[in-house]
PDB file of C-alpha atoms in Angstrom:
ATOM      1  CA  MET W   1       0.000   0.000   0.000  1.00 78.00           C
ATOM      2  CA  LYS W   2       1.332   3.418  -0.968  1.00 85.00           C
ATOM      3  CA  TYR W   3       0.358   6.567   0.922  1.00 86.00           C
ATOM      4  CA  ASN W   4       0.165   9.561  -1.398  1.00 84.00           C
ATOM      5  CA  ASN W   5      -0.802  12.028   1.281  1.00 89.00           C
ATOM      6  CA  GLU W   6       1.786  12.955   3.928  1.00 91.00           C
ATOM      7  CA  GLN W   7      -0.756  13.302   6.712  1.00 92.00           C
ATOM      8  CA  ALA W   8      -2.244   9.877   5.952  1.00 93.00           C
ATOM      9  CA  LEU W   9       1.271   8.448   5.948  1.00 94.00           C
ATOM     10  CA  ILE W  10       2.069  10.009   9.326  1.00 94.00           C
ATOM     11  CA  GLU W  11      -1.221   8.886  10.866  1.00 94.00           C
ATOM     12  CA  ALA W  12      -0.705   5.341   9.604  1.00 94.00           C
ATOM     13  CA  CYS W  13       2.809   5.392  11.009  1.00 93.00           C
ATOM     14  CA  LYS W  14       1.448   6.579  14.350  1.00 94.00           C
ATOM     15  CA  LYS W  15      -0.749   3.463  14.261  1.00 93.00           C
ATOM     16  CA  LYS W  16       2.412   1.411  13.635  1.00 91.00           C
ATOM     17  CA  LYS W  17       1.328   0.285  10.174  1.00 93.00           C
ATOM     18  CA  GLN W  18       4.302  -1.488   8.634  1.00 92.00           C
ATOM     19  CA  ALA W  19       3.574  -0.267   5.124  1.00 93.00           C
ATOM     20  CA  ALA W  20       3.760   3.331   6.364  1.00 94.00           C
ATOM     21  CA  GLN W  21       6.988   2.688   8.287  1.00 94.00           C
ATOM     22  CA  GLN W  22       8.497   1.095   5.199  1.00 93.00           C
ATOM     23  CA  GLN W  23       7.482   4.057   3.041  1.00 94.00           C
ATOM     24  CA  ILE W  24       9.059   6.513   5.480  1.00 95.00           C
ATOM     25  CA  TYR W  25      12.206   4.415   5.614  1.00 94.00           C
ATOM     26  CA  GLU W  26      12.530   4.163   1.866  1.00 93.00           C
ATOM     27  CA  GLN W  27      11.833   7.859   1.425  1.00 93.00           C
ATOM     28  CA  TYR W  28      14.263   9.176   4.033  1.00 93.00           C
ATOM     29  CA  ALA W  29      16.977   6.519   4.361  1.00 93.00           C
ATOM     30  CA  PRO W  30      19.168   8.059   1.607  1.00 93.00           C
ATOM     31  CA  LEU W  31      19.126  11.445   3.360  1.00 93.00           C
ATOM     32  CA  PHE W  32      19.565  10.013   6.852  1.00 93.00           C
ATOM     33  CA  LYS W  33      22.388   7.732   5.817  1.00 93.00           C
ATOM     34  CA  GLY W  34      24.125  10.884   4.592  1.00 91.00           C
ATOM     35  CA  ILE W  35      23.570  12.530   7.982  1.00 92.00           C
ATOM     36  CA  CYS W  36      24.712   9.496   9.963  1.00 93.00           C
ATOM     37  CA  LEU W  37      27.868   9.169   7.884  1.00 91.00           C
ATOM     38  CA  ARG W  38      28.913  12.576   9.171  1.00 90.00           C
ATOM     39  CA  TYR W  39      28.618  11.537  12.816  1.00 90.00           C
ATOM     40  CA  ALA W  40      29.655   7.884  12.870  1.00 87.00           C
ATOM     41  CA  HIS W  41      33.105   6.341  12.788  1.00 74.00           C
ATOM     42  CA  ASN W  42      32.554   4.340   9.610  1.00 83.00           C
ATOM     43  CA  PRO W  43      29.802   3.328   7.150  1.00 86.00           C
ATOM     44  CA  ALA W  44      28.855   0.223   9.166  1.00 88.00           C
ATOM     45  CA  ASP W  45      28.409   2.307  12.325  1.00 89.00           C
ATOM     46  CA  ALA W  46      26.486   4.883  10.314  1.00 91.00           C
ATOM     47  CA  GLU W  47      24.096   2.164   9.145  1.00 92.00           C
ATOM     48  CA  ASP W  48      23.519   1.026  12.739  1.00 92.00           C
ATOM     49  CA  VAL W  49      23.009   4.589  13.944  1.00 93.00           C
ATOM     50  CA  MET W  50      20.510   5.173  11.131  1.00 94.00           C
ATOM     51  CA  HIS W  51      18.563   2.003  11.950  1.00 94.00           C
ATOM     52  CA  GLU W  52      18.430   2.873  15.630  1.00 94.00           C
ATOM     53  CA  GLY W  53      17.378   6.384  14.628  1.00 95.00           C
ATOM     54  CA  PHE W  54      14.466   5.020  12.592  1.00 95.00           C
ATOM     55  CA  ILE W  55      13.401   2.804  15.498  1.00 95.00           C
ATOM     56  CA  LYS W  56      13.496   5.921  17.678  1.00 95.00           C
ATOM     57  CA  ILE W  57      11.455   7.859  15.091  1.00 95.00           C
ATOM     58  CA  PHE W  58       8.791   5.143  14.950  1.00 94.00           C
ATOM     59  CA  SER W  59       8.561   5.076  18.719  1.00 93.00           C
ATOM     60  CA  VAL W  60       8.215   8.864  19.145  1.00 94.00           C
ATOM     61  CA  ILE W  61       6.249   9.720  16.003  1.00 94.00           C
ATOM     62  CA  LYS W  62       3.092  10.108  18.125  1.00 94.00           C
ATOM     63  CA  GLN W  63       4.672  13.274  19.510  1.00 92.00           C
ATOM     64  CA  TYR W  64       4.730  14.917  16.087  1.00 93.00           C
ATOM     65  CA  GLN W  65       2.054  17.621  16.172  1.00 91.00           C
ATOM     66  CA  TYR W  66       2.324  18.972  12.604  1.00 91.00           C
ATOM     67  CA  LYS W  67       4.253  22.017  13.816  1.00 89.00           C
ATOM     68  CA  GLY W  68       6.935  22.669  11.216  1.00 89.00           C
ATOM     69  CA  SER W  69       7.808  20.363   8.341  1.00 93.00           C
ATOM     70  CA  PHE W  70       7.743  16.617   8.866  1.00 94.00           C
ATOM     71  CA  GLU W  71      11.138  16.238   7.219  1.00 93.00           C
ATOM     72  CA  GLY W  72      12.599  18.863   9.549  1.00 93.00           C
ATOM     73  CA  TRP W  73      11.190  17.021  12.566  1.00 95.00           C
ATOM     74  CA  LEU W  74      12.542  13.675  11.339  1.00 95.00           C
ATOM     75  CA  LYS W  75      15.941  15.235  10.703  1.00 94.00           C
ATOM     76  CA  ARG W  76      16.071  16.694  14.189  1.00 93.00           C
ATOM     77  CA  VAL W  77      15.249  13.340  15.792  1.00 95.00           C
ATOM     78  CA  MET W  78      17.867  11.621  13.623  1.00 95.00           C
ATOM     79  CA  VAL W  79      20.591  14.218  14.336  1.00 93.00           C
ATOM     80  CA  ASN W  80      19.843  14.116  18.075  1.00 93.00           C
ATOM     81  CA  HIS W  81      20.036  10.346  17.984  1.00 94.00           C
ATOM     82  CA  ALA W  82      23.308  10.427  16.028  1.00 93.00           C
ATOM     83  CA  ILE W  83      24.746  12.855  18.580  1.00 92.00           C
ATOM     84  CA  SER W  84      23.677  10.760  21.542  1.00 91.00           C
ATOM     85  CA  SER W  85      25.234   7.681  19.902  1.00 90.00           C
ATOM     86  CA  TYR W  86      28.394   9.670  19.298  1.00 89.00           C
ATOM     87  CA  LYS W  87      28.452  10.788  22.932  1.00 86.00           C
ATOM     88  CA  LYS W  88      28.478   7.179  24.078  1.00 83.00           C
ATOM     89  CA  ASN W  89      31.949   6.965  22.593  1.00 73.00           C
ATOM     90  CA  LYS W  90      34.356   7.320  25.518  1.00 62.00           C
ATOM     91  CA  LYS W  91      37.081   8.893  23.416  1.00 65.00           C
ATOM     92  CA  PHE W  92      34.990  11.949  22.773  1.00 65.00           C
ATOM     93  CA  LYS W  93      34.895  12.993  26.430  1.00 64.00           C
ATOM     94  CA  ASN W  94      38.665  12.873  26.730  1.00 64.00           C
ATOM     95  CA  PHE W  95      38.998  14.935  23.589  1.00 67.00           C
ATOM     96  CA  TYR W  96      36.778  17.795  24.739  1.00 64.00           C
ATOM     97  CA  SER W  97      38.185  17.865  28.252  1.00 58.00           C
ATOM     98  CA  THR W  98      40.900  20.317  27.167  1.00 54.00           C
ATOM     99  CA  ASP W  99      39.685  23.857  26.621  1.00 47.00           C
ATOM    100  CA  GLU W 100      42.112  24.890  23.950  1.00 48.00           C
ATOM    101  CA  ILE W 101      42.416  22.275  21.298  1.00 51.00           C
ATOM    102  CA  GLN W 102      45.381  22.105  18.981  1.00 52.00           C
ATOM    103  CA  LEU W 103      45.608  20.305  15.690  1.00 48.00           C
ATOM    104  CA  ALA W 104      48.883  18.511  15.123  1.00 46.00           C
ATOM    105  CA  ASP W 105      49.717  20.548  12.016  1.00 48.00           C
ATOM    106  CA  ASP W 106      47.982  23.724  13.038  1.00 52.00           C
ATOM    107  CA  LYS W 107      49.342  26.204  10.493  1.00 55.00           C
ATOM    108  CA  THR W 108      47.703  28.883   8.406  1.00 59.00           C
ATOM    109  CA  PRO W 109      47.029  27.715   4.838  1.00 57.00           C
ATOM    110  CA  ASP W 110      49.034  29.351   2.049  1.00 59.00           C
ATOM    111  CA  THR W 111      46.128  30.537  -0.110  1.00 65.00           C
ATOM    112  CA  ASP W 112      43.286  32.663   1.219  1.00 80.00           C
ATOM    113  CA  GLU W 113      39.955  31.063   2.052  1.00 79.00           C
ATOM    114  CA  GLN W 114      37.847  32.705  -0.640  1.00 80.00           C
ATOM    115  CA  THR W 115      40.204  31.745  -3.492  1.00 83.00           C
ATOM    116  CA  ILE W 116      40.334  28.133  -2.337  1.00 82.00           C
ATOM    117  CA  ILE W 117      36.544  27.877  -2.133  1.00 86.00           C
ATOM    118  CA  GLU W 118      36.128  29.458  -5.562  1.00 84.00           C
ATOM    119  CA  LYS W 119      38.480  26.831  -6.987  1.00 85.00           C
ATOM    120  CA  ALA W 120      36.594  24.076  -5.178  1.00 84.00           C
ATOM    121  CA  ILE W 121      33.275  25.312  -6.565  1.00 86.00           C
ATOM    122  CA  ALA W 122      34.802  25.408 -10.038  1.00 84.00           C
ATOM    123  CA  ALA W 123      35.948  21.809  -9.600  1.00 83.00           C
ATOM    124  CA  LYS W 124      32.256  20.826  -9.253  1.00 87.00           C
ATOM    125  CA  TRP W 125      32.755  18.189  -6.608  1.00 87.00           C
ATOM    126  CA  ASP W 126      29.766  16.092  -5.653  1.00 87.00           C
ATOM    127  CA  GLY W 127      28.505  15.550  -2.106  1.00 88.00           C
ATOM    128  CA  ALA W 128      30.440  12.309  -1.671  1.00 87.00           C
ATOM    129  CA  LYS W 129      33.734  14.014  -2.441  1.00 88.00           C
ATOM    130  CA  VAL W 130      32.995  16.896  -0.077  1.00 90.00           C
ATOM    131  CA  LEU W 131      31.992  14.393   2.596  1.00 90.00           C
ATOM    132  CA  GLU W 132      35.373  12.682   2.190  1.00 88.00           C
ATOM    133  CA  ILE W 133      37.066  15.973   3.104  1.00 90.00           C
ATOM    134  CA  ILE W 134      35.035  16.318   6.289  1.00 90.00           C
ATOM    135  CA  LEU W 135      35.637  12.685   7.206  1.00 89.00           C
ATOM    136  CA  ALA W 136      39.369  13.326   6.938  1.00 87.00           C
ATOM    137  CA  LEU W 137      39.084  15.582   9.998  1.00 88.00           C
ATOM    138  CA  PRO W 138      39.581  14.095  13.449  1.00 86.00           C
ATOM    139  CA  GLN W 139      36.048  13.009  14.391  1.00 83.00           C
ATOM    140  CA  PRO W 140      35.337  15.570  17.143  1.00 85.00           C
ATOM    141  CA  TYR W 141      36.228  18.391  14.731  1.00 89.00           C
ATOM    142  CA  GLY W 142      33.975  16.948  12.070  1.00 90.00           C
ATOM    143  CA  VAL W 143      31.082  16.574  14.494  1.00 91.00           C
ATOM    144  CA  VAL W 144      31.245  20.107  15.869  1.00 93.00           C
ATOM    145  CA  PHE W 145      31.816  21.622  12.427  1.00 93.00           C
ATOM    146  CA  ASN W 146      28.833  19.698  11.026  1.00 92.00           C
ATOM    147  CA  LEU W 147      26.583  20.795  13.842  1.00 93.00           C
ATOM    148  CA  PHE W 148      27.595  24.412  13.376  1.00 94.00           C
ATOM    149  CA  ALA W 149      28.034  24.851   9.638  1.00 93.00           C
ATOM    150  CA  VAL W 150      25.789  22.179   8.115  1.00 92.00           C
ATOM    151  CA  GLU W 151      22.972  21.699  10.652  1.00 91.00           C
ATOM    152  CA  GLY W 152      23.004  25.349  11.669  1.00 91.00           C
ATOM    153  CA  PHE W 153      23.126  24.974  15.456  1.00 93.00           C
ATOM    154  CA  SER W 154      24.537  27.844  17.483  1.00 93.00           C
ATOM    155  CA  HIS W 155      27.667  27.431  19.617  1.00 94.00           C
ATOM    156  CA  LYS W 156      25.462  27.635  22.692  1.00 94.00           C
ATOM    157  CA  GLU W 157      23.274  24.774  21.424  1.00 93.00           C
ATOM    158  CA  ILE W 158      26.331  22.700  20.514  1.00 93.00           C
ATOM    159  CA  ALA W 159      27.820  23.360  23.937  1.00 92.00           C
ATOM    160  CA  ASP W 160      24.615  22.118  25.581  1.00 92.00           C
ATOM    161  CA  MET W 161      24.368  19.103  23.293  1.00 89.00           C
ATOM    162  CA  LEU W 162      27.931  17.936  23.759  1.00 89.00           C
ATOM    163  CA  GLU W 163      28.287  19.184  27.338  1.00 87.00           C
ATOM    164  CA  ILE W 164      31.289  21.316  26.463  1.00 88.00           C
ATOM    165  CA  LYS W 165      32.076  25.014  26.854  1.00 89.00           C
ATOM    166  CA  GLU W 166      30.820  27.458  24.260  1.00 91.00           C
ATOM    167  CA  ASN W 167      34.373  28.682  23.695  1.00 90.00           C
ATOM    168  CA  THR W 168      35.522  25.124  23.088  1.00 89.00           C
ATOM    169  CA  SER W 169      32.938  24.826  20.321  1.00 91.00           C
ATOM    170  CA  LYS W 170      34.093  28.114  18.780  1.00 91.00           C
ATOM    171  CA  SER W 171      37.713  27.076  18.992  1.00 90.00           C
ATOM    172  CA  ILE W 172      37.009  23.705  17.358  1.00 91.00           C
ATOM    173  CA  VAL W 173      35.083  25.290  14.483  1.00 92.00           C
ATOM    174  CA  ARG W 174      37.858  27.834  13.877  1.00 91.00           C
ATOM    175  CA  ARG W 175      40.493  25.127  13.725  1.00 90.00           C
ATOM    176  CA  ALA W 176      38.293  22.780  11.718  1.00 91.00           C
ATOM    177  CA  ARG W 177      37.940  25.484   9.038  1.00 91.00           C
ATOM    178  CA  MET W 178      41.687  25.843   8.870  1.00 90.00           C
ATOM    179  CA  LYS W 179      42.132  22.105   8.525  1.00 90.00           C
ATOM    180  CA  LEU W 180      39.350  21.840   5.930  1.00 91.00           C
ATOM    181  CA  GLN W 181      40.964  24.589   3.903  1.00 90.00           C
ATOM    182  CA  GLN W 182      44.226  22.649   3.908  1.00 89.00           C
ATOM    183  CA  GLU W 183      42.408  19.480   2.853  1.00 89.00           C
ATOM    184  CA  ILE W 184      40.592  21.234  -0.004  1.00 90.00           C
ATOM    185  CA  GLU W 185      43.850  22.752  -1.196  1.00 89.00           C
ATOM    186  CA  LYS W 186      45.537  19.355  -1.057  1.00 88.00           C
ATOM    187  CA  LYS W 187      42.708  17.714  -2.992  1.00 87.00           C
ATOM    188  CA  LEU W 188      42.752  20.433  -5.647  1.00 87.00           C
ATOM    189  CA  ASN W 189      46.518  20.026  -6.052  1.00 86.00           C
ATOM    190  CA  ASP W 190      46.146  16.245  -6.346  1.00 84.00           C
ATOM    191  CA  GLU W 191      43.625  16.691  -9.129  1.00 80.00           C
ATOM    192  CA  GLN W 192      45.783  19.024 -11.162  1.00 75.00           C
TER     193      GLN W 192
ATOM    194  CA  MET G   1      23.674  31.383  10.050  1.00 62.00           C
ATOM    195  CA  SER G   2      27.367  31.576   9.312  1.00 69.00           C
ATOM    196  CA  ASP G   3      28.492  33.503   6.216  1.00 76.00           C
ATOM    197  CA  ASN G   4      31.967  32.029   6.239  1.00 85.00           C
ATOM    198  CA  HIS G   5      32.971  30.725   2.775  1.00 87.00           C
ATOM    199  CA  ILE G   6      34.019  27.326   4.048  1.00 89.00           C
ATOM    200  CA  ASP G   7      30.863  26.918   6.146  1.00 90.00           C
ATOM    201  CA  LEU G   8      28.669  27.848   3.194  1.00 92.00           C
ATOM    202  CA  PHE G   9      30.542  25.508   0.864  1.00 91.00           C
ATOM    203  CA  PHE G  10      30.012  22.514   3.128  1.00 91.00           C
ATOM    204  CA  LYS G  11      26.436  23.428   3.961  1.00 92.00           C
ATOM    205  CA  GLU G  12      25.593  23.673   0.285  1.00 89.00           C
ATOM    206  CA  HIS G  13      27.107  20.291  -0.520  1.00 90.00           C
ATOM    207  CA  LEU G  14      26.102  18.337   2.561  1.00 90.00           C
ATOM    208  CA  SER G  15      22.811  19.590   3.987  1.00 87.00           C
ATOM    209  CA  ASP G  16      20.805  17.685   1.380  1.00 86.00           C
ATOM    210  CA  TYR G  17      23.393  15.052   0.620  1.00 89.00           C
ATOM    211  CA  THR G  18      21.850  11.651  -0.010  1.00 89.00           C
ATOM    212  CA  THR G  19      23.331   8.257  -0.639  1.00 87.00           C
ATOM    213  CA  THR G  20      21.724   5.079  -1.827  1.00 83.00           C
ATOM    214  CA  GLN G  21      24.303   3.020   0.027  1.00 81.00           C
ATOM    215  CA  HIS G  22      21.944   1.822   2.684  1.00 76.00           C
ATOM    216  CA  THR G  23      20.403  -1.523   3.432  1.00 80.00           C
ATOM    217  CA  ASP G  24      16.844  -2.292   2.409  1.00 83.00           C
ATOM    218  CA  TRP G  25      13.774  -2.185   4.606  1.00 90.00           C
ATOM    219  CA  SER G  26      13.908  -5.887   5.483  1.00 90.00           C
ATOM    220  CA  THR G  27      17.133  -5.389   7.465  1.00 90.00           C
ATOM    221  CA  LEU G  28      15.548  -2.726   9.630  1.00 92.00           C
ATOM    222  CA  GLN G  29      12.388  -4.809   9.934  1.00 92.00           C
ATOM    223  CA  THR G  30      14.417  -7.771  11.245  1.00 92.00           C
ATOM    224  CA  LYS G  31      16.164  -5.485  13.737  1.00 91.00           C
ATOM    225  CA  MET G  32      12.837  -4.111  14.921  1.00 92.00           C
ATOM    226  CA  GLN G  33      11.416  -7.615  15.371  1.00 92.00           C
ATOM    227  CA  ARG G  34      14.520  -8.662  17.274  1.00 92.00           C
ATOM    228  CA  LYS G  35      14.242  -5.602  19.484  1.00 89.00           C
ATOM    229  CA  THR G  36      10.563  -6.274  20.210  1.00 89.00           C
ATOM    230  CA  LEU G  37      11.415  -9.867  21.069  1.00 93.00           C
ATOM    231  CA  SER G  38      14.236  -8.822  23.387  1.00 93.00           C
ATOM    232  CA  VAL G  39      11.946  -6.314  25.119  1.00 91.00           C
ATOM    233  CA  ARG G  40       9.368  -9.081  25.622  1.00 93.00           C
ATOM    234  CA  LEU G  41      12.004 -11.485  26.900  1.00 95.00           C
ATOM    235  CA  ARG G  42      13.316  -8.837  29.249  1.00 95.00           C
ATOM    236  CA  SER G  43       9.869  -8.126  30.688  1.00 94.00           C
ATOM    237  CA  THR G  44       9.223 -11.867  31.064  1.00 95.00           C
ATOM    238  CA  ALA G  45      12.538 -12.213  32.870  1.00 96.00           C
ATOM    239  CA  VAL G  46      11.691  -9.271  35.131  1.00 96.00           C
ATOM    240  CA  ALA G  47       8.297 -10.811  35.903  1.00 96.00           C
ATOM    241  CA  ALA G  48       9.939 -14.164  36.680  1.00 96.00           C
ATOM    242  CA  VAL G  49      12.468 -12.523  39.011  1.00 96.00           C
ATOM    243  CA  ALA G  50       9.644 -10.623  40.705  1.00 96.00           C
ATOM    244  CA  MET G  51       7.748 -13.882  41.233  1.00 95.00           C
ATOM    245  CA  ILE G  52      10.842 -15.552  42.679  1.00 95.00           C
ATOM    246  CA  LEU G  53      11.426 -12.614  45.031  1.00 94.00           C
ATOM    247  CA  LEU G  54       7.783 -12.649  46.059  1.00 93.00           C
ATOM    248  CA  PHE G  55       7.937 -16.366  46.797  1.00 91.00           C
ATOM    249  CA  TRP G  56      11.193 -15.902  48.688  1.00 90.00           C
ATOM    250  CA  GLY G  57       9.684 -13.032  50.659  1.00 86.00           C
ATOM    251  CA  TRP G  58       6.621 -15.045  51.463  1.00 83.00           C
ATOM    252  CA  LYS G  59       8.810 -17.934  52.628  1.00 79.00           C
ATOM    253  CA  GLN G  60      10.671 -15.528  54.886  1.00 78.00           C
ATOM    254  CA  PHE G  61       7.476 -14.461  56.551  1.00 72.00           C
ATOM    255  CA  GLU G  62       5.770 -17.823  56.467  1.00 65.00           C
ATOM    256  CA  PRO G  63       4.700 -18.638  60.045  1.00 59.00           C
ATOM    257  CA  THR G  64       6.892 -21.042  61.930  1.00 56.00           C
ATOM    258  CA  LEU G  65       5.353 -24.085  63.544  1.00 49.00           C
ATOM    259  CA  GLN G  66       5.181 -22.189  66.797  1.00 48.00           C
ATOM    260  CA  GLN G  67       3.551 -19.245  65.069  1.00 50.00           C
ATOM    261  CA  LYS G  68       1.107 -21.605  63.439  1.00 52.00           C
ATOM    262  CA  GLN G  69      -0.168 -22.475  66.891  1.00 50.00           C
ATOM    263  CA  PHE G  70      -1.119 -18.856  67.247  1.00 48.00           C
ATOM    264  CA  GLY G  71      -4.802 -18.426  66.931  1.00 47.00           C
ATOM    265  CA  LYS G  72      -5.618 -21.936  67.890  1.00 48.00           C
ATOM    266  CA  VAL G  73      -7.642 -22.629  70.947  1.00 43.00           C
ATOM    267  CA  ILE G  74      -5.294 -24.984  72.610  1.00 43.00           C
ATOM    268  CA  TYR G  75      -7.462 -25.362  75.655  1.00 43.00           C
ATOM    269  CA  PRO G  76     -11.220 -25.051  75.828  1.00 42.00           C
ATOM    270  CA  ILE G  77     -12.108 -21.575  76.988  1.00 45.00           C
ATOM    271  CA  SER G  78     -14.796 -22.824  79.351  1.00 46.00           C
ATOM    272  CA  ASN G  79     -12.138 -24.459  81.495  1.00 46.00           C
ATOM    273  CA  LEU G  80     -10.235 -21.233  81.907  1.00 45.00           C
ATOM    274  CA  THR G  81     -12.744 -19.731  84.285  1.00 45.00           C
ATOM    275  CA  THR G  82     -11.555 -22.016  87.020  1.00 44.00           C
ATOM    276  CA  VAL G  83      -7.884 -21.525  86.412  1.00 41.00           C
ATOM    277  CA  GLU G  84      -5.781 -18.982  88.216  1.00 44.00           C
ATOM    278  CA  ASN G  85      -2.368 -17.245  87.896  1.00 42.00           C
ATOM    279  CA  THR G  86      -0.416 -19.611  85.791  1.00 43.00           C
ATOM    280  CA  LYS G  87       1.486 -19.633  82.546  1.00 41.00           C
ATOM    281  CA  PRO G  88       0.130 -18.558  79.169  1.00 43.00           C
ATOM    282  CA  VAL G  89      -2.688 -20.628  78.130  1.00 43.00           C
ATOM    283  CA  PHE G  90      -4.831 -19.374  75.425  1.00 47.00           C
ATOM    284  CA  VAL G  91      -3.983 -17.577  72.295  1.00 46.00           C
ATOM    285  CA  ALA G  92      -6.916 -16.497  70.257  1.00 48.00           C
ATOM    286  CA  LYS G  93      -6.313 -14.799  66.971  1.00 51.00           C
ATOM    287  CA  THR G  94      -9.793 -13.404  66.727  1.00 54.00           C
ATOM    288  CA  PRO G  95     -11.431 -13.603  70.112  1.00 56.00           C
ATOM    289  CA  ASN G  96     -15.174 -13.691  70.046  1.00 60.00           C
ATOM    290  CA  THR G  97     -17.349 -11.748  72.438  1.00 67.00           C
ATOM    291  CA  THR G  98     -17.653 -14.616  74.869  1.00 64.00           C
ATOM    292  CA  GLU G  99     -13.911 -14.974  75.041  1.00 58.00           C
ATOM    293  CA  LYS G 100     -13.420 -11.256  75.508  1.00 60.00           C
ATOM    294  CA  ASN G 101     -16.019 -11.066  78.220  1.00 66.00           C
ATOM    295  CA  MET G 102     -14.537 -14.034  79.920  1.00 60.00           C
ATOM    296  CA  ALA G 103     -11.128 -12.490  79.811  1.00 56.00           C
ATOM    297  CA  GLU G 104     -12.491  -9.246  81.226  1.00 59.00           C
ATOM    298  CA  SER G 105     -14.457 -10.924  83.985  1.00 60.00           C
ATOM    299  CA  ASN G 106     -11.528 -13.055  85.075  1.00 54.00           C
ATOM    300  CA  LYS G 107      -9.155 -10.160  85.571  1.00 49.00           C
ATOM    301  CA  THR G 108      -8.925 -10.789  89.271  1.00 38.00           C
ATOM    302  CA  ASN G 109      -7.816 -14.347  88.898  1.00 39.00           C
ATOM    303  CA  THR G 110      -5.833 -14.346  85.700  1.00 38.00           C
ATOM    304  CA  THR G 111      -3.517 -12.106  83.704  1.00 39.00           C
ATOM    305  CA  VAL G 112      -5.437 -11.066  80.667  1.00 40.00           C
ATOM    306  CA  VAL G 113      -3.960  -9.284  77.792  1.00 38.00           C
ATOM    307  CA  ILE G 114      -6.090  -8.106  74.958  1.00 39.00           C
ATOM    308  CA  LYS G 115      -3.998  -6.693  72.230  1.00 35.00           C
ATOM    309  CA  ARG G 116      -5.787  -6.053  68.974  1.00 31.00           C
ATOM    310  CA  THR G 117      -7.015  -9.463  68.014  1.00 34.00           C
ATOM    311  CA  VAL G 118      -4.937 -11.451  70.452  1.00 38.00           C
ATOM    312  CA  ILE G 119      -5.791 -12.615  73.885  1.00 42.00           C
ATOM    313  CA  VAL G 120      -3.148 -14.158  76.025  1.00 44.00           C
ATOM    314  CA  ARG G 121      -4.185 -15.588  79.266  1.00 46.00           C
ATOM    315  CA  ASP G 122      -2.092 -17.098  81.986  1.00 44.00           C
ATOM    316  CA  THR G 123      -3.641 -20.376  82.825  1.00 46.00           C
ATOM    317  CA  LEU G 124      -2.972 -23.261  80.532  1.00 44.00           C
ATOM    318  CA  ARG G 125      -0.576 -25.296  82.492  1.00 43.00           C
ATOM    319  CA  SER G 126      -2.468 -25.342  85.680  1.00 47.00           C
ATOM    320  CA  ALA G 127      -5.684 -25.919  83.788  1.00 49.00           C
ATOM    321  CA  LYS G 128      -4.110 -28.841  82.023  1.00 50.00           C
ATOM    322  CA  ASN G 129      -2.792 -30.138  85.276  1.00 53.00           C
ATOM    323  CA  LYS G 130      -6.214 -29.973  86.770  1.00 53.00           C
TER     324      LYS G 130
END
């Protein structure tokens, strides 16, 4: 059975109809796998996080009150779930325990930011290639940068989510940008 | 929202990034069934443990043989009227009016204790002896 109307689909899902759950899964799994890849250690973990996220969605879907878009609500549940899975990783706490975080090769890139990005845009990379660059970052940098730049959370929200200081979040984003710039430059040079 | 070039570049490429490299619905369905089963098993196990604890608790408070004697008329109450100042004699779990009255009226000759539903009277041994 295929639900053509979003409200009917949601209501059926609230009643735990398998056909509705399957439709939601098939519709959103490609997007959510992309989200989970940004927060998990590897593709296999990302798959697990996504599955658990869907189970969470199906168990809390009754709370959805049609305020805001359904996709936005689903995304929020999935991101929150991905973050809580990430937080279970013991390494992450040790990483954030220092206030000022240093990258091993923390140096200012040679070319300025705008020029690099213009070149990257001209190279017409697809999402997978751009994702590779982010995944090259040490995971805590990638996570904080994603939350700030891609998901659009404020430093205050990130600090609350990850139980870190607001300044730590700012510092991580600043250094992540520097590292990303280096990675983009490296990738552009490799392609030439 | 950040207007940094790098932030915008990544947001543009990744906020709607999708990949078809995910397992099909049946994998998730199997996981969900397994999860439901494990939840059921867990609640069954919890119920079983609760039953065991309940049984254990009941065994702890199960009356001993001596306690089982409690509430039994171990000597006919009618004989008590003639008995005086001796050892405990009669333990009634739920004394009836006759027993209560008898206990009250025999205060001068016997030690009568009425405590909630229990009457203890000092008489049995001598009554038995008589």
